[in-house]
Each structure stands twice: as C-alpha cells, then as structure tokens.
PDB file of C-alpha atoms in Angstrom:
ATOM      1  CA  UNK A 856      -0.070   0.087   0.123  1.00 90.00           C
ATOM      2  CA  UNK A 857       1.824   3.144  -0.943  1.00 92.00           C
ATOM      3  CA  UNK A 858       2.239   5.651   1.870  1.00 96.00           C
ATOM      4  CA  UNK A 859       1.361   3.238   4.531  1.00 95.00           C
ATOM      5  CA  UNK A 860       4.623   3.410   6.367  1.00 95.00           C
ATOM      6  CA  UNK A 861       4.507   7.285   6.617  1.00 97.00           C
ATOM      7  CA  UNK A 862       0.775   7.017   7.367  1.00 97.00           C
ATOM      8  CA  UNK A 863       1.448   4.846  10.355  1.00 97.00           C
ATOM      9  CA  UNK A 864       4.443   6.938  11.769  1.00 96.00           C
ATOM     10  CA  UNK A 865       2.209  10.224  11.367  1.00 98.00           C
ATOM     11  CA  UNK A 866      -0.962   8.881  12.979  1.00 98.00           C
ATOM     12  CA  UNK A 867       1.024   7.370  15.918  1.00 97.00           C
ATOM     13  CA  UNK A 868       2.949  10.776  16.218  1.00 98.00           C
ATOM     14  CA  UNK A 869      -0.279  12.706  16.180  1.00 98.00           C
ATOM     15  CA  UNK A 870      -2.204  10.552  18.723  1.00 98.00           C
ATOM     16  CA  UNK A 871       0.983  10.937  21.075  1.00 98.00           C
ATOM     17  CA  UNK A 872       0.861  14.639  20.589  1.00 98.00           C
ATOM     18  CA  UNK A 873      -2.895  14.864  21.468  1.00 98.00           C
ATOM     19  CA  UNK A 874      -2.556  12.577  24.422  1.00 98.00           C
ATOM     20  CA  UNK A 875       0.199  14.333  25.928  1.00 98.00           C
ATOM     21  CA  UNK A 876      -1.500  17.756  25.625  1.00 97.00           C
ATOM     22  CA  UNK A 877      -4.446  16.460  27.269  1.00 97.00           C
ATOM     23  CA  UNK A 878      -2.621  14.873  29.985  1.00 97.00           C
ATOM     24  CA  UNK A 879      -0.695  18.332  30.671  1.00 96.00           C
ATOM     25  CA  UNK A 880      -4.315  19.624  31.118  1.00 95.00           C
ATOM     26  CA  UNK A 881      -5.362  16.963  33.542  1.00 96.00           C
ATOM     27  CA  UNK A 882      -6.826  13.394  33.077  1.00 97.00           C
ATOM     28  CA  UNK A 883      -8.620  10.988  35.084  1.00 97.00           C
ATOM     29  CA  UNK A 884      -7.861   7.993  32.807  1.00 97.00           C
ATOM     30  CA  UNK A 885      -6.772   6.768  29.424  1.00 98.00           C
ATOM     31  CA  UNK A 886      -8.736   4.126  27.465  1.00 98.00           C
ATOM     32  CA  UNK A 887      -7.063   2.392  24.556  1.00 98.00           C
ATOM     33  CA  UNK A 888      -9.435   0.321  22.502  1.00 97.00           C
ATOM     34  CA  UNK A 889      -8.053  -2.369  20.385  1.00 96.00           C
ATOM     35  CA  UNK A 890      -4.461  -1.748  22.309  1.00 97.00           C
ATOM     36  CA  UNK A 891      -2.827  -4.768  20.860  1.00 95.00           C
ATOM     37  CA  UNK A 892       0.744  -4.039  21.488  1.00 96.00           C
ATOM     38  CA  UNK A 893       0.458  -0.404  22.002  1.00 96.00           C
ATOM     39  CA  UNK A 894       3.293   1.071  24.100  1.00 96.00           C
ATOM     40  CA  UNK A 895       2.097   4.557  25.015  1.00 97.00           C
ATOM     41  CA  UNK A 896       1.520   3.487  28.794  1.00 96.00           C
ATOM     42  CA  UNK A 897       5.126   2.353  29.037  1.00 95.00           C
ATOM     43  CA  UNK A 898       6.925   4.893  26.946  1.00 95.00           C
ATOM     44  CA  UNK A 899       5.468   8.197  27.837  1.00 96.00           C
ATOM     45  CA  UNK A 900       6.406   9.301  31.186  1.00 95.00           C
ATOM     46  CA  UNK A 901       3.716  11.920  31.455  1.00 95.00           C
ATOM     47  CA  UNK A 902       1.196   9.235  31.823  1.00 96.00           C
ATOM     48  CA  UNK A 903       2.658   7.916  34.977  1.00 94.00           C
ATOM     49  CA  UNK A 904       0.110   7.893  37.874  1.00 95.00           C
ATOM     50  CA  UNK A 905      -2.986   8.161  35.280  1.00 97.00           C
ATOM     51  CA  UNK A 906      -4.822   4.995  35.090  1.00 97.00           C
ATOM     52  CA  UNK A 907      -4.820   3.335  31.522  1.00 98.00           C
ATOM     53  CA  UNK A 908      -7.238   0.657  30.627  1.00 98.00           C
ATOM     54  CA  UNK A 909      -6.096  -1.293  27.668  1.00 98.00           C
ATOM     55  CA  UNK A 910      -9.037  -3.124  25.860  1.00 97.00           C
ATOM     56  CA  UNK A 911      -8.746  -5.903  23.326  1.00 96.00           C
ATOM     57  CA  UNK A 912      -9.545  -9.392  22.281  1.00 95.00           C
ATOM     58  CA  UNK A 913      -9.152 -12.002  25.209  1.00 95.00           C
ATOM     59  CA  UNK A 914      -6.249 -13.645  22.996  1.00 96.00           C
ATOM     60  CA  UNK A 915      -4.576 -10.363  22.409  1.00 96.00           C
ATOM     61  CA  UNK A 916      -4.736  -9.301  25.964  1.00 97.00           C
ATOM     62  CA  UNK A 917      -3.154 -12.567  26.922  1.00 97.00           C
ATOM     63  CA  UNK A 918      -0.195 -12.179  24.604  1.00 97.00           C
ATOM     64  CA  UNK A 919       0.291  -8.536  25.859  1.00 97.00           C
ATOM     65  CA  UNK A 920       0.160  -9.650  29.387  1.00 97.00           C
ATOM     66  CA  UNK A 921       2.784 -12.371  29.003  1.00 97.00           C
ATOM     67  CA  UNK A 922       4.941  -9.764  26.961  1.00 96.00           C
ATOM     68  CA  UNK A 923       4.717  -7.284  29.988  1.00 96.00           C
ATOM     69  CA  UNK A 924       5.505 -10.022  32.405  1.00 96.00           C
ATOM     70  CA  UNK A 925       8.601 -10.679  30.419  1.00 96.00           C
ATOM     71  CA  UNK A 926       9.687  -7.188  30.413  1.00 94.00           C
ATOM     72  CA  UNK A 927       8.639  -6.046  33.847  1.00 94.00           C
ATOM     73  CA  UNK A 928       8.068  -9.002  35.697  1.00 96.00           C
ATOM     74  CA  UNK A 929       4.497  -7.883  36.027  1.00 95.00           C
ATOM     75  CA  UNK A 930       1.711  -5.838  34.359  1.00 94.00           C
ATOM     76  CA  UNK A 931       2.780  -2.294  35.654  1.00 93.00           C
ATOM     77  CA  UNK A 932       0.641  -0.915  38.127  1.00 91.00           C
ATOM     78  CA  UNK A 933      -1.086   2.076  36.316  1.00 95.00           C
ATOM     79  CA  UNK A 934      -2.232  -0.261  33.607  1.00 97.00           C
ATOM     80  CA  UNK A 935      -5.244  -2.643  33.451  1.00 97.00           C
ATOM     81  CA  UNK A 936      -5.778  -5.172  30.824  1.00 98.00           C
ATOM     82  CA  UNK A 937      -9.518  -5.763  29.924  1.00 97.00           C
ATOM     83  CA  UNK A 938     -10.262  -8.556  27.577  1.00 96.00           C
ATOM     84  CA  UNK A 939     -13.452  -8.113  25.605  1.00 93.00           C
ATOM     85  CA  UNK A 940     -14.868  -8.906  22.075  1.00 89.00           C
ATOM     86  CA  UNK A 941     -16.388  -5.564  20.826  1.00 84.00           C
ATOM     87  CA  UNK A 942     -18.794  -7.546  18.451  1.00 84.00           C
ATOM     88  CA  UNK A 943     -20.305  -9.786  21.339  1.00 86.00           C
ATOM     89  CA  UNK A 944     -19.595  -7.962  24.515  1.00 88.00           C
ATOM     90  CA  UNK A 945     -20.395  -4.847  26.294  1.00 87.00           C
ATOM     91  CA  UNK A 946     -16.959  -3.356  26.729  1.00 90.00           C
ATOM     92  CA  UNK A 947     -18.231  -0.878  29.077  1.00 92.00           C
ATOM     93  CA  UNK A 948     -19.482  -3.499  31.481  1.00 92.00           C
ATOM     94  CA  UNK A 949     -16.181  -5.083  31.218  1.00 93.00           C
ATOM     95  CA  UNK A 950     -14.364  -1.959  32.074  1.00 95.00           C
ATOM     96  CA  UNK A 951     -16.554  -1.363  34.955  1.00 94.00           C
ATOM     97  CA  UNK A 952     -15.799  -4.745  36.144  1.00 95.00           C
ATOM     98  CA  UNK A 953     -12.090  -3.693  35.931  1.00 95.00           C
ATOM     99  CA  UNK A 954     -12.669  -0.352  37.956  1.00 94.00           C
ATOM    100  CA  UNK A 955     -13.253   2.181  35.291  1.00 95.00           C
ATOM    101  CA  UNK A 956     -16.542   4.204  35.994  1.00 86.00           C
ATOM    102  CA  UNK A 957     -18.355   6.690  33.940  1.00 79.00           C
ATOM    103  CA  UNK A 958     -18.077  10.408  34.355  1.00 85.00           C
ATOM    104  CA  UNK A 959     -14.384  10.668  34.405  1.00 93.00           C
ATOM    105  CA  UNK A 960     -12.196  13.088  32.216  1.00 96.00           C
ATOM    106  CA  UNK A 961     -11.017  10.358  29.708  1.00 97.00           C
ATOM    107  CA  UNK A 962      -8.693  10.552  26.673  1.00 98.00           C
ATOM    108  CA  UNK A 963      -9.795   7.433  24.406  1.00 98.00           C
ATOM    109  CA  UNK A 964      -7.424   6.144  21.738  1.00 98.00           C
ATOM    110  CA  UNK A 965      -9.071   4.052  18.973  1.00 98.00           C
ATOM    111  CA  UNK A 966      -6.339   3.676  16.379  1.00 98.00           C
ATOM    112  CA  UNK A 967      -6.294   1.248  13.505  1.00 96.00           C
ATOM    113  CA  UNK A 968      -9.558  -0.703  14.935  1.00 96.00           C
ATOM    114  CA  UNK A 969     -12.785   0.764  13.186  1.00 97.00           C
ATOM    115  CA  UNK A 970     -12.197  -0.774   9.801  1.00 97.00           C
ATOM    116  CA  UNK A 971     -12.285  -4.350  11.275  1.00 95.00           C
ATOM    117  CA  UNK A 972     -15.663  -3.732  13.072  1.00 94.00           C
ATOM    118  CA  UNK A 973     -19.363  -3.852  11.517  1.00 94.00           C
ATOM    119  CA  UNK A 974     -21.108  -0.470  11.535  1.00 96.00           C
ATOM    120  CA  UNK A 975     -23.355  -1.682  14.559  1.00 93.00           C
ATOM    121  CA  UNK A 976     -20.288  -2.418  16.596  1.00 91.00           C
ATOM    122  CA  UNK A 977     -18.731   1.122  15.728  1.00 95.00           C
ATOM    123  CA  UNK A 978     -22.056   2.815  16.715  1.00 95.00           C
ATOM    124  CA  UNK A 979     -22.319   0.900  19.914  1.00 92.00           C
ATOM    125  CA  UNK A 980     -18.661   1.686  20.848  1.00 93.00           C
ATOM    126  CA  UNK A 981     -19.590   5.409  20.452  1.00 95.00           C
ATOM    127  CA  UNK A 982     -22.893   4.923  22.353  1.00 94.00           C
ATOM    128  CA  UNK A 983     -20.856   3.497  25.221  1.00 93.00           C
ATOM    129  CA  UNK A 984     -18.434   6.469  25.545  1.00 94.00           C
ATOM    130  CA  UNK A 985     -21.301   9.065  25.670  1.00 90.00           C
ATOM    131  CA  UNK A 986     -21.204   9.476  29.312  1.00 91.00           C
ATOM    132  CA  UNK A 987     -17.590  10.527  29.596  1.00 95.00           C
ATOM    133  CA  UNK A 988     -16.979  13.687  31.572  1.00 95.00           C
ATOM    134  CA  UNK A 989     -16.729  17.195  29.800  1.00 94.00           C
ATOM    135  CA  UNK A 990     -13.277  17.773  28.460  1.00 94.00           C
ATOM    136  CA  UNK A 991     -12.805  13.959  27.454  1.00 97.00           C
ATOM    137  CA  UNK A 992     -11.155  13.571  24.015  1.00 98.00           C
ATOM    138  CA  UNK A 993     -11.371  10.574  21.281  1.00 98.00           C
ATOM    139  CA  UNK A 994      -8.640  10.159  18.915  1.00 98.00           C
ATOM    140  CA  UNK A 995      -9.475   7.633  16.237  1.00 98.00           C
ATOM    141  CA  UNK A 996      -8.718   6.278  12.544  1.00 98.00           C
ATOM    142  CA  UNK A 997     -10.861   5.217   9.868  1.00 98.00           C
ATOM    143  CA  UNK A 998     -10.734   4.044   6.247  1.00 98.00           C
ATOM    144  CA  UNK A 999     -12.389   5.527   3.350  1.00 98.00           C
ATOM    145  CA  UNK A1000     -15.642   4.334   2.281  1.00 98.00           C
ATOM    146  CA  UNK A1001     -14.997   4.862  -1.161  1.00 98.00           C
ATOM    147  CA  UNK A1002     -11.838   2.684  -1.057  1.00 98.00           C
ATOM    148  CA  UNK A1003     -13.773  -0.116   0.887  1.00 98.00           C
ATOM    149  CA  UNK A1004     -16.621   0.059  -1.818  1.00 98.00           C
ATOM    150  CA  UNK A1005     -14.241  -0.382  -4.572  1.00 98.00           C
ATOM    151  CA  UNK A1006     -14.813   3.125  -6.200  1.00 98.00           C
ATOM    152  CA  UNK A1007     -11.229   4.490  -5.442  1.00 98.00           C
ATOM    153  CA  UNK A1008      -8.123   2.477  -5.048  1.00 97.00           C
ATOM    154  CA  UNK A1009      -5.372   5.143  -4.242  1.00 96.00           C
ATOM    155  CA  UNK A1010      -2.800   2.817  -5.642  1.00 96.00           C
ATOM    156  CA  UNK A1011      -3.542   0.075  -3.226  1.00 96.00           C
ATOM    157  CA  UNK A1012      -5.739  -2.309  -5.285  1.00 97.00           C
ATOM    158  CA  UNK A1013      -3.622  -5.315  -4.061  1.00 96.00           C
ATOM    159  CA  UNK A1014      -4.652  -4.334  -0.376  1.00 97.00           C
ATOM    160  CA  UNK A1015      -8.199  -4.047  -1.500  1.00 98.00           C
ATOM    161  CA  UNK A1016      -8.238  -7.481  -2.996  1.00 98.00           C
ATOM    162  CA  UNK A1017      -6.697  -9.095   0.020  1.00 98.00           C
ATOM    163  CA  UNK A1018      -8.245  -7.454   3.037  1.00 98.00           C
ATOM    164  CA  UNK A1019     -11.475  -6.407   1.554  1.00 98.00           C
ATOM    165  CA  UNK A1020     -12.601  -9.104  -0.794  1.00 98.00           C
ATOM    166  CA  UNK A1021     -10.426 -12.137  -0.006  1.00 98.00           C
ATOM    167  CA  UNK A1022     -10.121 -12.170   3.691  1.00 98.00           C
ATOM    168  CA  UNK A1023     -12.835  -9.591   4.456  1.00 97.00           C
ATOM    169  CA  UNK A1024     -11.219  -8.264   7.361  1.00 97.00           C
ATOM    170  CA  UNK A1025     -12.022  -4.523   6.468  1.00 98.00           C
ATOM    171  CA  UNK A1026     -15.485  -3.771   6.834  1.00 97.00           C
ATOM    172  CA  UNK A1027     -16.328  -0.293   8.088  1.00 98.00           C
ATOM    173  CA  UNK A1028     -15.517   2.956   6.392  1.00 98.00           C
ATOM    174  CA  UNK A1029     -16.628   6.586   6.167  1.00 98.00           C
ATOM    175  CA  UNK A1030     -16.548   9.548   3.784  1.00 98.00           C
ATOM    176  CA  UNK A1031     -14.534  12.428   5.437  1.00 98.00           C
ATOM    177  CA  UNK A1032     -17.770  14.501   5.283  1.00 98.00           C
ATOM    178  CA  UNK A1033     -19.541  11.994   7.233  1.00 98.00           C
ATOM    179  CA  UNK A1034     -17.542  11.885  10.369  1.00 98.00           C
ATOM    180  CA  UNK A1035     -18.759  15.042  12.178  1.00 98.00           C
ATOM    181  CA  UNK A1036     -22.336  13.908  11.807  1.00 98.00           C
ATOM    182  CA  UNK A1037     -21.680  10.466  13.064  1.00 98.00           C
ATOM    183  CA  UNK A1038     -19.942  11.817  15.949  1.00 98.00           C
ATOM    184  CA  UNK A1039     -22.619  14.346  16.837  1.00 97.00           C
ATOM    185  CA  UNK A1040     -25.161  11.511  17.248  1.00 97.00           C
ATOM    186  CA  UNK A1041     -23.335  10.415  20.272  1.00 96.00           C
ATOM    187  CA  UNK A1042     -22.309  13.723  21.775  1.00 96.00           C
ATOM    188  CA  UNK A1043     -18.858  14.125  20.310  1.00 97.00           C
ATOM    189  CA  UNK A1044     -17.545  16.954  18.280  1.00 97.00           C
ATOM    190  CA  UNK A1045     -15.112  16.708  15.432  1.00 98.00           C
ATOM    191  CA  UNK A1046     -12.148  19.081  16.445  1.00 98.00           C
ATOM    192  CA  UNK A1047      -9.985  18.125  13.481  1.00 98.00           C
ATOM    193  CA  UNK A1048      -9.394  15.709  10.739  1.00 98.00           C
ATOM    194  CA  UNK A1049      -6.062  14.854   9.225  1.00 98.00           C
ATOM    195  CA  UNK A1050      -4.979  12.980   5.923  1.00 98.00           C
ATOM    196  CA  UNK A1051      -1.888  13.208   3.578  1.00 98.00           C
ATOM    197  CA  UNK A1052      -1.935  17.004   3.218  1.00 98.00           C
ATOM    198  CA  UNK A1053      -2.146  17.615   6.855  1.00 98.00           C
ATOM    199  CA  UNK A1054       0.218  15.138   7.912  1.00 98.00           C
ATOM    200  CA  UNK A1055       2.726  16.100   5.320  1.00 98.00           C
ATOM    201  CA  UNK A1056       2.650  20.030   6.429  1.00 98.00           C
ATOM    202  CA  UNK A1057       2.623  19.208  10.030  1.00 98.00           C
ATOM    203  CA  UNK A1058       5.126  16.382  10.291  1.00 98.00           C
ATOM    204  CA  UNK A1059       7.146  15.526   7.306  1.00 98.00           C
ATOM    205  CA  UNK A1060       7.859  18.769   5.681  1.00 98.00           C
ATOM    206  CA  UNK A1061       9.348  20.329   8.941  1.00 97.00           C
ATOM    207  CA  UNK A1062      11.558  17.332   9.384  1.00 97.00           C
ATOM    208  CA  UNK A1063      12.819  17.428   5.824  1.00 97.00           C
ATOM    209  CA  UNK A1064      11.123  13.839   5.089  1.00 96.00           C
ATOM    210  CA  UNK A1065       9.974  13.242   1.500  1.00 95.00           C
ATOM    211  CA  UNK A1066       7.544  10.494   2.055  1.00 96.00           C
ATOM    212  CA  UNK A1067       4.272   9.710   0.578  1.00 97.00           C
ATOM    213  CA  UNK A1068       1.280   9.295   2.934  1.00 98.00           C
ATOM    214  CA  UNK A1069      -1.584   6.932   2.228  1.00 97.00           C
ATOM    215  CA  UNK A1070      -5.009   8.558   1.406  1.00 97.00           C
ATOM    216  CA  UNK A1071      -6.780   5.466   2.490  1.00 97.00           C
ATOM    217  CA  UNK A1072      -6.612   6.115   6.145  1.00 97.00           C
ATOM    218  CA  UNK A1073      -7.524   9.395   8.014  1.00 98.00           C
ATOM    219  CA  UNK A1074      -7.271  10.569  11.780  1.00 98.00           C
ATOM    220  CA  UNK A1075      -9.794  12.399  13.865  1.00 98.00           C
ATOM    221  CA  UNK A1076      -9.613  14.246  17.140  1.00 98.00           C
ATOM    222  CA  UNK A1077     -12.912  14.721  18.846  1.00 98.00           C
ATOM    223  CA  UNK A1078     -14.201  15.985  22.279  1.00 97.00           C
ATOM    224  CA  UNK A1079     -17.245  15.894  24.249  1.00 94.00           C
ATOM    225  CA  UNK A1080     -19.825  18.674  23.791  1.00 85.00           C
ATOM    226  CA  UNK A1081     -21.911  18.126  26.975  1.00 71.00           C
TER     227      UNK A1081
END
C-alpha cells in the first residue's frame, strides 16, 4: 500500500501529541480500545500516575500480559488489561468490572480498529462512550468508504483485493464529510481531521522527510460537547 509506512508513523505521532496535550491539562483515565501491543502507557512518562485501561480481544490481551511479564516481571501498576470482544460483549460493562466508572475525564485512543468492526459495533462503541466527563477526548482512525466500496483504490488495489475481498477483514469505512455527523449523534464534536496533506505539512515537511502518505486512512480528534 503506497504511503502506508508514513501514514502509520504520522498517525502515531499525532495521537501521542494529542494525548500528551490532554495529560498536561489533567486526565482521570486513558482508555485504549483495540490496544494490541500499544506502548504508550510504558514509553510516555507524562502518563505515569494516570490509570490506563487497555481493551482488546482476550487472546491479544493474554499475549500482551505475557510480554509485559517478560519485560517488567508483572503488568505495571497503572495499567489494567481488559479482555473483550467488541462484536459480542459490552465493553463498558467489562471496563466497570475492571474498575473504570463513567463520568471521568478520559482520553480514548481508538487507532486502526474501526475498519475491522461492523457498523453496529462502531456505533455501539460510540454510544458506550457518551457518558464521559466534559473535556474528554477521542482520537481515532478510519478507512475511506470509497476505497472499501471499490470506487477508488488510491494505488492500493492489492490491499483491497486481500483485506476487503479475499479475507473480508476490513468492513467499515466513512467518507470524510460523514465523520462530524456520526460523532454528533453520540455527543462528540469533531475538532480536526487529518489526511496526507495535513500530515505532510505538520510532520514530514518540517522534518525534511519526503515520504508519500496513504489517502486510504484518516485520523480524527474529537471532544465531548456536553
């Protein structure tokens, strides 16, 4: 997929920047949905002392726990691993069971996850985040709907044939203009949305990096409006 490497680098830097900015202003919790082997809780010193809840499939959570025990001898005290299947379980019920309650000023990271879900699961996830405290923020990524529909391939026809047609792993997408409306249904406001042009201007050009950025994936920052 042309531009995938730079897209991944830029989106991670962007989410880190937004998370650190929010932490500087005070946070009660961080929730990472589809955490996988995300390392933010372990490599960003500013998060120390802030409860971090890493949510993912049970098998992924077990692998993460084993990796953390190898590295630290245990799961670090500020981190709680929450095993859940977004398609079949109520992830907020599982979060509550692991100590997370509503009404907290929270930063939610939802990176490289939505494309693997169905639309009902995406909507249910947003619905379950509707009670977070004012000042909460949500950083997430999505794939362009015109790519998933086979209308535009953006130089990534092979990825479309594999991930969409053959394996049917990528299922959900949006048009850039649909994002604000979807978020508004669940009490969130789109603050900004970034794609290749924005990432290039913000990160690559200032660093003197001449790299293409994929048009397929876009990043969004939102905050609560209540």
